[in-house]
């Protein structure tokens, strides 16, 4: 912001300098006319030629005024930016995590830094602006790129689907689970241009379902009188074709007619309209009807068109559990759940202060440990992890190679016991309360799920029988998951197979076995981390392997022993 203010002062000085230079230019032209050759001097002393000079000077002055006006307009634009961003950054820096807890704020931050700041840079670059440009150059390396902006937009679409959020509520920032942060509500709204960009991104991905929802919202806000840089014809163009792709010919024709009425010379509209009308006539003939009923006048909603199926067979069950729907916790099952003090089979470290343990699910057995981490330990773990956070990876089931995947969106870091006494203490605590050795366990993995962060349904254990990673320490026997933050909305750990949803509670940990005593994988433990709707989710987990557990969790007597 200081560089902007410095630039503004520079622009004002530049305007004064330009005015002086222009005056000098005019005087120079007149002087040159008086010292030219005798013939030219004679010509210029005629009334007619002098009149020409007067008008030439007038044109120069007018040109100068236009230049100054352009500079002033640019200056006003930069001032407007500075004032808006001054207020915005004052709010965001007062409580960064609270501000970014709202997914729309996170998306608009990505969009501003990738797109809008670049627009400002182009504006300032029209004239010398060394201070601003050097500042931009320093920070450019840290800016999100186009892929980051696209990822943030896709996160909003993912949240919309998972939590069944209509575009209008979303664009107005009305999300379930919002609460006050330090007395300030960090609400954020999407403009017409934002909605158009969301719809255009979906359109470019051949996702016409979401393109319809967001182009419709852009049109709705524009029709209500909101100003925008986007032209209504562009919105109608994308919307009409996406509606056609969703199979709604009558509405596509109606929207295309609106487009033609606004812009009769539109390059595609006329051809599209004739094509749609021919298709509709053919459909009517095939049905033996002569006239089509009027197009549906009702606004397009989430359920107007069927959302296309994707690669995930349990998508509907998974997302319903994320919303807290379809949880199969019956009174009979609840009656089998208990709480207890866990002393780790009279472990000396737990005798004086046993761990509080609660049953979360009966079969497969999932327990939650209370007060598993203190606030001080949580902050230390986050402090150690933050410098090393990187996009989380998964192991490709075919090649075994670690790679990033669209179905796992989080950042993670791995911490060793030698990194800090807190990590060593946490590892020891995990061993004490589970009764399992952590000598062959993986390092403590710390993960942060921000806007739309998720991990779609997956197994923790390997299903590749000849996985080279299993030869030394065996498969992932059990999972121990620490919740290091509360999440205002979303972020549950869900098990689609048996309908369980476990909600994050700061300082607690959940534990379950991934393998039966026979060593077979328990396929019921396929689970997911639901997208974070509002808030930020921090977890740390320990994957405990088979080797070293031979006397701690003995194998069953028979191959089918699953107890």
XYZ file of C-alpha atoms in Angstrom:
563
model
C 0.000 0.000 0.000
C 2.962 2.350 0.690
C 4.201 1.711 -2.847
C 0.780 2.698 -4.219
C 0.810 5.925 -2.248
C 4.307 6.634 -3.463
C 3.125 5.990 -7.012
C 0.165 8.358 -6.583
C 2.504 11.170 -5.527
C 4.715 10.333 -8.513
C 1.778 10.523 -10.914
C 0.798 13.974 -9.602
C 4.357 15.207 -10.133
C 4.328 13.687 -13.603
C 1.146 15.596 -14.518
C 2.707 18.906 -13.512
C 5.850 18.061 -15.460
C 3.816 17.106 -18.553
C 1.903 20.421 -18.402
C 5.187 22.350 -18.337
C 6.600 20.258 -21.178
C 3.517 20.826 -23.336
C 3.759 24.602 -22.887
C 7.402 24.409 -23.813
C 6.494 22.336 -26.882
C 4.002 24.937 -28.142
C 6.453 27.803 -27.613
C 9.154 25.805 -29.359
C 6.937 25.258 -32.406
C 6.225 29.019 -32.648
C 9.896 29.869 -32.190
C 10.961 27.406 -34.880
C 8.491 29.063 -37.292
C 10.168 32.448 -36.750
C 13.734 31.251 -37.423
C 13.072 29.182 -40.514
C 14.018 30.100 -44.056
C 12.895 33.496 -45.433
C 10.291 31.861 -47.653
C 8.789 29.937 -44.734
C 8.836 33.072 -42.593
C 6.965 34.901 -45.203
C 4.375 32.221 -45.439
C 3.902 32.058 -41.671
C 3.382 35.831 -41.443
C 0.239 35.562 -43.501
C -3.005 35.774 -41.590
C -4.129 32.446 -42.934
C -1.055 30.588 -41.732
C -1.146 32.257 -38.351
C -4.713 31.137 -38.026
C -3.567 27.603 -38.773
C -1.001 27.878 -35.993
C -3.680 29.056 -33.609
C -5.778 25.999 -34.377
C -2.690 23.762 -34.224
C -1.965 25.136 -30.788
C -5.575 24.557 -29.815
C -5.333 20.948 -30.940
C -2.125 20.539 -28.928
C -3.801 21.972 -25.844
C -6.815 19.730 -26.367
C -4.517 16.762 -26.802
C -2.717 17.724 -23.623
C -6.001 18.020 -21.722
C -7.054 14.594 -22.958
C -3.737 13.218 -21.760
C -4.177 14.855 -18.346
C -7.767 13.609 -18.162
C -6.583 10.095 -18.962
C -3.932 10.357 -16.253
C -6.483 11.667 -13.764
C -8.871 8.850 -14.615
C -6.059 6.392 -14.087
C -5.142 8.147 -10.855
C -8.736 7.953 -9.628
C -8.858 4.270 -10.531
C -5.654 3.587 -8.596
C -6.937 5.668 -5.645
C -10.187 3.702 -5.648
C -8.205 0.460 -5.616
C -5.988 1.699 -2.792
C -8.949 2.743 -0.627
C -10.853 -0.487 -1.228
C -7.846 -2.687 -0.550
C -6.835 -0.632 2.482
C -10.166 -1.407 4.144
C -10.085 -5.021 2.982
C -6.540 -5.749 4.149
C -7.200 -3.988 7.457
C -10.037 -6.456 8.109
C -8.205 -9.510 6.761
C -4.910 -8.917 8.608
C -6.662 -8.347 11.937
C -7.672 -12.028 11.960
C -6.258 -13.906 8.923
C -7.536 -17.380 9.861
C -10.981 -16.041 10.710
C -11.142 -14.091 7.455
C -10.067 -17.107 5.384
C -12.509 -19.357 7.249
C -15.141 -18.111 4.811
C -14.591 -19.999 1.519
C -15.757 -17.081 -0.637
C -13.086 -14.852 0.972
C -10.468 -17.500 0.124
C -11.698 -17.741 -3.484
C -11.780 -13.963 -3.952
C -8.267 -13.681 -2.494
C -7.057 -16.150 -5.143
C -8.950 -14.271 -7.840
C -7.679 -10.844 -6.731
C -4.048 -11.883 -6.611
C -4.137 -13.859 -9.858
C -6.348 -11.594 -11.987
C -7.258 -8.230 -10.511
C -3.821 -7.237 -9.208
C -2.468 -8.040 -12.672
C -5.063 -5.675 -14.159
C -3.878 -2.964 -11.780
C -0.296 -3.714 -12.727
C -1.160 -3.228 -16.412
C -2.845 0.086 -15.601
C 0.128 1.396 -13.676
C 2.567 0.133 -16.337
C 1.150 2.612 -18.840
C 3.625 5.170 -17.409
C 6.802 4.915 -15.321
C 5.976 3.318 -11.983
C 9.222 1.902 -10.656
C 8.155 1.651 -7.011
C 4.993 -0.312 -7.727
C 6.602 -2.574 -10.317
C 9.558 -3.459 -8.103
C 7.111 -4.292 -5.323
C 5.095 -6.455 -7.697
C 8.271 -8.196 -8.845
C 9.245 -9.032 -5.284
C 5.840 -10.499 -4.401
C 4.952 -12.007 -7.787
C 6.749 -15.256 -6.979
C 4.334 -15.807 -4.104
C 1.162 -15.012 -5.998
C -1.290 -17.754 -6.948
C -1.415 -18.584 -10.642
C -4.294 -19.403 -12.967
C -4.421 -23.003 -11.790
C -4.744 -21.838 -8.175
C -7.626 -19.541 -9.057
C -9.265 -22.371 -10.975
C -8.757 -24.709 -8.010
C -10.391 -22.226 -5.634
C -13.377 -21.904 -7.977
C -13.705 -25.683 -8.203
C -13.626 -25.805 -4.411
C -16.705 -23.556 -4.317
C -18.462 -25.855 -6.798
C -17.520 -28.842 -4.640
C -18.963 -27.157 -1.556
C -22.122 -26.258 -3.463
C -22.658 -29.898 -4.443
C -21.740 -31.501 -1.142
C -23.825 -29.196 1.041
C -26.595 -28.489 -1.507
C -26.087 -24.726 -1.490
C -28.115 -22.754 -4.008
C -26.154 -20.219 -6.044
C -28.099 -17.229 -4.743
C -27.367 -17.955 -1.080
C -23.778 -18.761 -1.952
C -23.305 -15.527 -3.912
C -24.675 -13.545 -0.964
C -22.281 -15.297 1.399
C -25.068 -16.985 3.360
C -23.453 -20.211 4.513
C -24.519 -22.550 7.309
C -22.268 -22.557 10.353
C -21.063 -18.968 10.180
C -20.364 -17.245 13.458
C -18.756 -14.053 14.729
C -14.956 -13.689 14.640
C -13.589 -11.127 17.087
C -16.827 -9.183 16.835
C -16.600 -8.879 13.050
C -18.549 -10.971 10.551
C -16.347 -11.795 7.608
C -19.109 -12.064 5.096
C -18.339 -11.958 1.392
C -20.488 -11.702 -1.699
C -19.950 -12.709 -5.309
C -20.581 -10.040 -7.923
C -22.097 -10.524 -11.368
C -18.585 -10.760 -12.771
C -17.596 -13.353 -10.125
C -20.637 -15.480 -10.923
C -19.936 -15.174 -14.638
C -16.333 -16.287 -14.113
C -17.525 -19.275 -12.071
C -19.950 -20.255 -14.818
C -17.344 -19.753 -17.523
C -14.842 -21.957 -15.689
C -17.435 -24.719 -15.454
C -18.330 -24.236 -19.134
C -14.691 -24.574 -20.182
C -14.541 -27.836 -18.221
C -17.645 -29.092 -20.091
C -19.477 -28.928 -16.780
C -22.734 -27.486 -18.110
C -24.638 -28.341 -14.923
C -22.649 -25.821 -12.880
C -22.332 -23.427 -15.801
C -26.139 -23.141 -15.869
C -26.345 -22.506 -12.111
C -23.787 -19.718 -12.099
C -24.698 -18.050 -15.380
C -28.298 -17.997 -14.164
C -27.153 -16.334 -10.930
C -25.096 -13.770 -12.858
C -28.166 -12.975 -14.968
C -30.394 -12.739 -11.900
C -28.081 -10.242 -10.202
C -27.702 -8.204 -13.381
C -31.482 -8.103 -13.898
C -31.827 -6.789 -10.339
C -29.743 -3.751 -11.293
C -26.227 -4.688 -10.211
C -23.483 -3.063 -12.280
C -20.954 -5.274 -14.025
C -18.189 -5.280 -16.599
C -19.660 -8.422 -18.142
C -22.146 -7.868 -20.947
C -25.600 -9.396 -20.580
C -25.248 -10.817 -24.097
C -22.207 -12.839 -22.973
C -24.117 -14.272 -20.001
C -27.084 -15.234 -22.192
C -24.747 -16.761 -24.764
C -23.143 -19.151 -22.262
C -26.379 -19.782 -20.386
C -28.513 -20.629 -23.425
C -25.993 -23.107 -24.804
C -25.409 -24.760 -21.403
C -29.187 -25.110 -20.922
C -29.334 -26.751 -24.348
C -26.573 -29.147 -23.274
C -28.688 -30.052 -20.253
C -31.474 -31.091 -22.644
C -33.894 -28.208 -22.031
C -34.631 -27.014 -25.577
C -37.651 -24.778 -24.797
C -35.700 -22.777 -22.205
C -32.634 -22.665 -24.476
C -34.790 -21.170 -27.263
C -36.322 -18.602 -24.916
C -32.889 -17.510 -23.658
C -31.471 -17.347 -27.184
C -34.384 -15.149 -28.258
C -33.514 -12.768 -25.414
C -29.931 -12.756 -26.661
C -31.002 -11.945 -30.249
C -33.253 -9.156 -28.977
C -30.300 -7.589 -27.133
C -27.738 -8.151 -29.885
C -29.297 -8.927 -33.303
C -25.858 -9.103 -34.925
C -24.470 -11.642 -32.450
C -22.154 -14.033 -34.248
C -23.707 -17.305 -33.004
C -27.105 -16.409 -31.601
C -29.080 -16.423 -34.846
C -27.607 -19.720 -36.035
C -28.114 -21.314 -32.609
C -31.731 -20.157 -32.493
C -32.528 -21.671 -35.897
C -30.757 -24.897 -34.922
C -32.604 -25.170 -31.594
C -35.943 -24.499 -33.271
C -35.311 -27.210 -35.882
C -34.423 -29.688 -33.138
C -37.570 -28.806 -31.209
C -39.754 -29.167 -34.322
C -38.274 -32.591 -34.957
C -38.932 -33.634 -31.359
C -42.545 -32.488 -31.631
C -43.042 -34.405 -34.886
C -41.537 -37.526 -33.317
C -44.014 -37.203 -30.446
C -46.907 -36.555 -32.788
C -47.511 -33.083 -31.398
C -47.927 -29.833 -33.274
C -47.248 -27.278 -30.556
C -44.771 -27.053 -27.707
C -45.856 -25.990 -24.243
C -44.368 -22.628 -23.103
C -40.882 -22.748 -21.619
C -40.664 -23.190 -17.857
C -40.676 -19.711 -16.312
C -39.463 -20.843 -12.906
C -35.900 -19.846 -11.959
C -33.275 -22.539 -12.382
C -32.533 -24.208 -9.039
C -30.197 -26.968 -7.838
C -32.810 -29.613 -8.605
C -33.987 -28.196 -11.962
C -31.553 -30.461 -13.816
C -30.077 -33.761 -12.721
C -26.472 -33.551 -11.674
C -24.365 -35.849 -13.908
C -22.947 -39.002 -12.343
C -19.198 -39.221 -11.874
C -16.486 -41.764 -11.062
C -17.426 -42.158 -7.372
C -20.155 -44.809 -6.887
C -20.981 -43.777 -3.318
C -21.066 -40.054 -4.103
C -24.639 -39.471 -2.886
C -24.169 -41.466 0.325
C -20.838 -39.777 1.053
C -22.169 -36.255 0.532
C -25.341 -36.963 2.531
C -23.204 -38.065 5.488
C -21.146 -34.870 5.139
C -24.397 -32.944 5.600
C -25.269 -35.045 8.640
C -27.947 -36.943 6.735
C -28.299 -40.726 6.589
C -26.239 -41.441 9.695
C -27.184 -44.973 10.778
C -26.937 -44.446 14.511
C -29.948 -46.348 15.852
C -31.071 -46.500 19.507
C -30.029 -50.150 19.612
C -26.566 -49.337 18.335
C -26.273 -46.358 20.678
C -27.054 -48.617 23.638
C -23.889 -50.570 22.855
C -21.657 -47.498 23.073
C -19.846 -46.758 26.326
C -17.237 -44.438 27.789
C -14.376 -45.458 30.028
C -11.019 -44.473 31.467
C -8.205 -45.994 29.421
C -5.063 -46.805 31.417
C -3.317 -48.746 28.628
C -3.466 -52.050 30.505
C -2.057 -50.368 33.632
C 0.608 -48.464 31.738
C 2.685 -46.492 34.293
C 2.293 -43.289 32.290
C -1.509 -43.574 32.392
C -2.088 -44.828 35.929
C -2.272 -41.394 37.535
C -4.004 -39.733 34.602
C -5.854 -42.245 32.422
C -7.150 -41.180 29.027
C -10.902 -40.627 28.676
C -12.224 -42.881 25.921
C -15.643 -42.877 24.209
C -17.102 -45.342 21.734
C -18.024 -43.627 18.452
C -19.158 -46.781 16.635
C -19.694 -50.404 17.594
C -18.773 -52.392 14.464
C -16.219 -51.739 13.228
C -15.113 -50.426 16.577
C -14.136 -46.733 16.476
C -13.171 -44.910 19.662
C -12.491 -41.270 20.484
C -9.897 -40.212 23.044
C -10.619 -36.983 24.889
C -7.883 -34.510 25.881
C -5.500 -36.321 23.558
C -3.622 -33.094 22.798
C -3.272 -29.896 24.797
C -3.625 -26.473 23.179
C 0.101 -25.894 23.673
C 0.965 -29.173 21.935
C -1.379 -28.345 19.045
C 0.217 -24.944 18.493
C 3.702 -26.454 18.628
C 2.814 -29.139 16.078
C 1.319 -26.522 13.747
C 4.374 -24.308 14.196
C 6.695 -27.190 13.260
C 4.568 -28.239 10.295
C 3.801 -24.883 8.640
C 7.232 -24.309 7.030
C 7.053 -27.752 5.411
C 3.434 -27.892 4.301
C 3.087 -29.097 0.700
C 0.243 -30.436 -1.434
C -0.723 -33.845 -0.035
C -0.034 -36.869 -2.243
C -1.527 -40.322 -2.668
C 0.040 -43.556 -3.884
C -1.053 -44.496 -7.394
C -2.736 -47.945 -7.077
C -1.225 -49.087 -10.380
C 2.331 -47.787 -10.180
C 2.828 -47.261 -6.454
C 4.258 -43.798 -7.181
C 3.269 -40.856 -4.951
C 1.334 -38.208 -6.858
C -1.149 -35.369 -6.259
C -4.807 -36.136 -6.928
C -7.946 -34.036 -7.356
C -9.779 -36.183 -4.803
C -7.310 -35.250 -2.049
C -7.112 -31.507 -1.545
C -5.036 -30.552 1.487
C -1.505 -29.618 2.489
C 0.563 -31.899 4.662
C 3.932 -32.232 6.370
C 5.683 -35.115 8.129
C 7.244 -34.728 11.568
C 9.783 -36.999 13.283
C 10.142 -37.620 17.001
C 13.622 -36.074 16.800
C 12.176 -32.803 15.515
C 10.902 -31.722 18.920
C 10.160 -33.255 22.348
C 6.452 -32.571 21.763
C 6.419 -34.936 18.755
C 8.243 -37.622 20.733
C 5.738 -37.190 23.566
C 2.751 -37.473 21.214
C 4.189 -40.625 19.621
C 4.660 -42.174 23.071
C 1.118 -41.237 24.050
C -0.265 -42.943 20.927
C 1.639 -46.108 21.827
C 0.423 -45.981 25.421
C -3.305 -45.573 24.727
C -3.497 -47.972 21.749
C -1.215 -50.634 23.184
C 0.509 -50.850 19.793
C 4.169 -50.251 18.998
C 4.943 -47.131 16.962
C 8.483 -48.264 16.126
C 7.337 -49.364 12.670
C 4.670 -46.668 12.314
C 4.917 -43.878 9.763
C 5.951 -40.389 10.794
C 3.324 -38.095 12.273
C 1.536 -36.552 9.300
C 0.084 -33.060 9.809
C -2.564 -31.898 7.346
C -4.437 -28.655 6.854
C -7.702 -28.549 4.921
C -8.581 -25.035 3.815
C -11.356 -23.837 1.503
C -13.079 -26.891 0.064
C -10.283 -29.127 1.398
C -11.252 -32.788 1.286
C -10.129 -36.381 0.841
C -12.733 -38.426 -1.008
C -13.567 -42.045 0.053
C -10.421 -44.158 0.284
C -8.810 -47.009 2.218
C -5.862 -46.412 4.527
C -4.511 -49.935 3.991
C -2.826 -51.056 0.772
C -4.767 -53.390 -1.514
C -1.752 -54.235 -3.678
C -0.612 -57.712 -2.507
C 2.927 -57.252 -3.810
C 3.407 -53.673 -2.665
C 7.145 -53.267 -2.056
C 6.355 -50.794 0.725
C 4.769 -53.613 2.763
C 7.749 -55.992 2.722
C 9.486 -54.480 5.740
C 6.826 -53.112 8.084
C 3.667 -54.752 6.752
C 0.351 -53.100 5.970
C -1.314 -50.218 7.803
C -2.881 -52.035 10.716
C -4.562 -49.056 12.372
C -5.211 -45.323 12.041
C -4.867 -42.783 14.859
C -6.273 -39.368 13.923
C -5.816 -36.208 16.026
C -8.258 -33.328 15.534
C -6.295 -30.123 16.123
C -9.072 -27.614 15.474
C -12.813 -27.201 15.661
C -14.536 -26.695 12.310
C -17.524 -24.383 12.103
C -19.206 -26.245 9.248
C -18.248 -29.354 7.306
C -15.037 -31.312 7.719
C -16.505 -34.520 9.160
C -14.813 -37.909 8.828
C -17.425 -40.205 7.274
C -17.670 -43.927 6.593
C -20.126 -44.507 3.704
C -20.193 -48.293 4.067
C -21.856 -48.291 7.477
C -23.184 -44.728 7.649
C -21.026 -43.129 10.336
C -20.093 -39.452 10.592
C -17.471 -38.315 13.113
C -17.193 -34.574 13.672
C -13.935 -32.783 14.520
C -13.490 -31.742 18.153
C -10.293 -29.930 18.976
C -7.924 -31.868 21.234
C -9.590 -35.242 20.663
C -8.404 -38.222 18.605
C -10.170 -41.153 16.942
C -8.750 -44.633 16.440
C -9.769 -47.681 14.412
C -8.259 -50.854 12.952
C -7.927 -51.141 9.179
C -7.149 -54.881 9.224
C -8.857 -57.882 10.780
C -6.817 -60.134 13.059
C -6.400 -62.438 10.083
C -4.466 -59.692 8.288
C -7.226 -59.159 5.746
C -8.272 -55.619 4.978
C -11.515 -54.454 6.566
C -13.225 -52.941 3.535
C -15.858 -51.368 5.764
C -13.254 -48.790 6.854
C -13.362 -46.939 3.521
C -13.711 -43.356 4.722
C -13.512 -39.730 3.626
C -12.650 -36.278 4.929
C -15.612 -34.067 3.984
C -14.955 -30.656 2.415
C -14.511 -27.840 4.900
C -17.390 -25.403 4.383
C -16.579 -22.748 6.970
C -13.390 -22.727 9.006
C -9.999 -24.380 8.774
C -9.366 -28.010 9.653
C -6.074 -29.159 11.170
C -5.406 -32.844 11.821
C -2.418 -35.062 12.489
C -2.432 -38.800 12.022
C -0.291 -41.819 12.720
C -0.506 -44.928 10.554
C 0.520 -47.921 12.645
C 1.922 -50.930 10.737
C 1.686 -54.678 11.344
C 5.293 -55.454 12.224
C 6.024 -55.252 15.943
C 2.423 -56.002 16.912
C 2.759 -59.821 16.935
C 2.365 -60.008 20.717
C 0.318 -56.843 21.122
C -2.454 -57.807 18.695
C -1.919 -61.501 17.916
C -3.232 -63.022 14.708
C -6.473 -64.987 14.834
C -6.405 -68.751 15.162
C -8.166 -69.197 11.837
C -7.878 -67.417 8.500
C -11.383 -66.056 8.859
C -10.912 -64.760 12.406
C -12.240 -61.204 12.243
C -12.632 -60.409 15.928
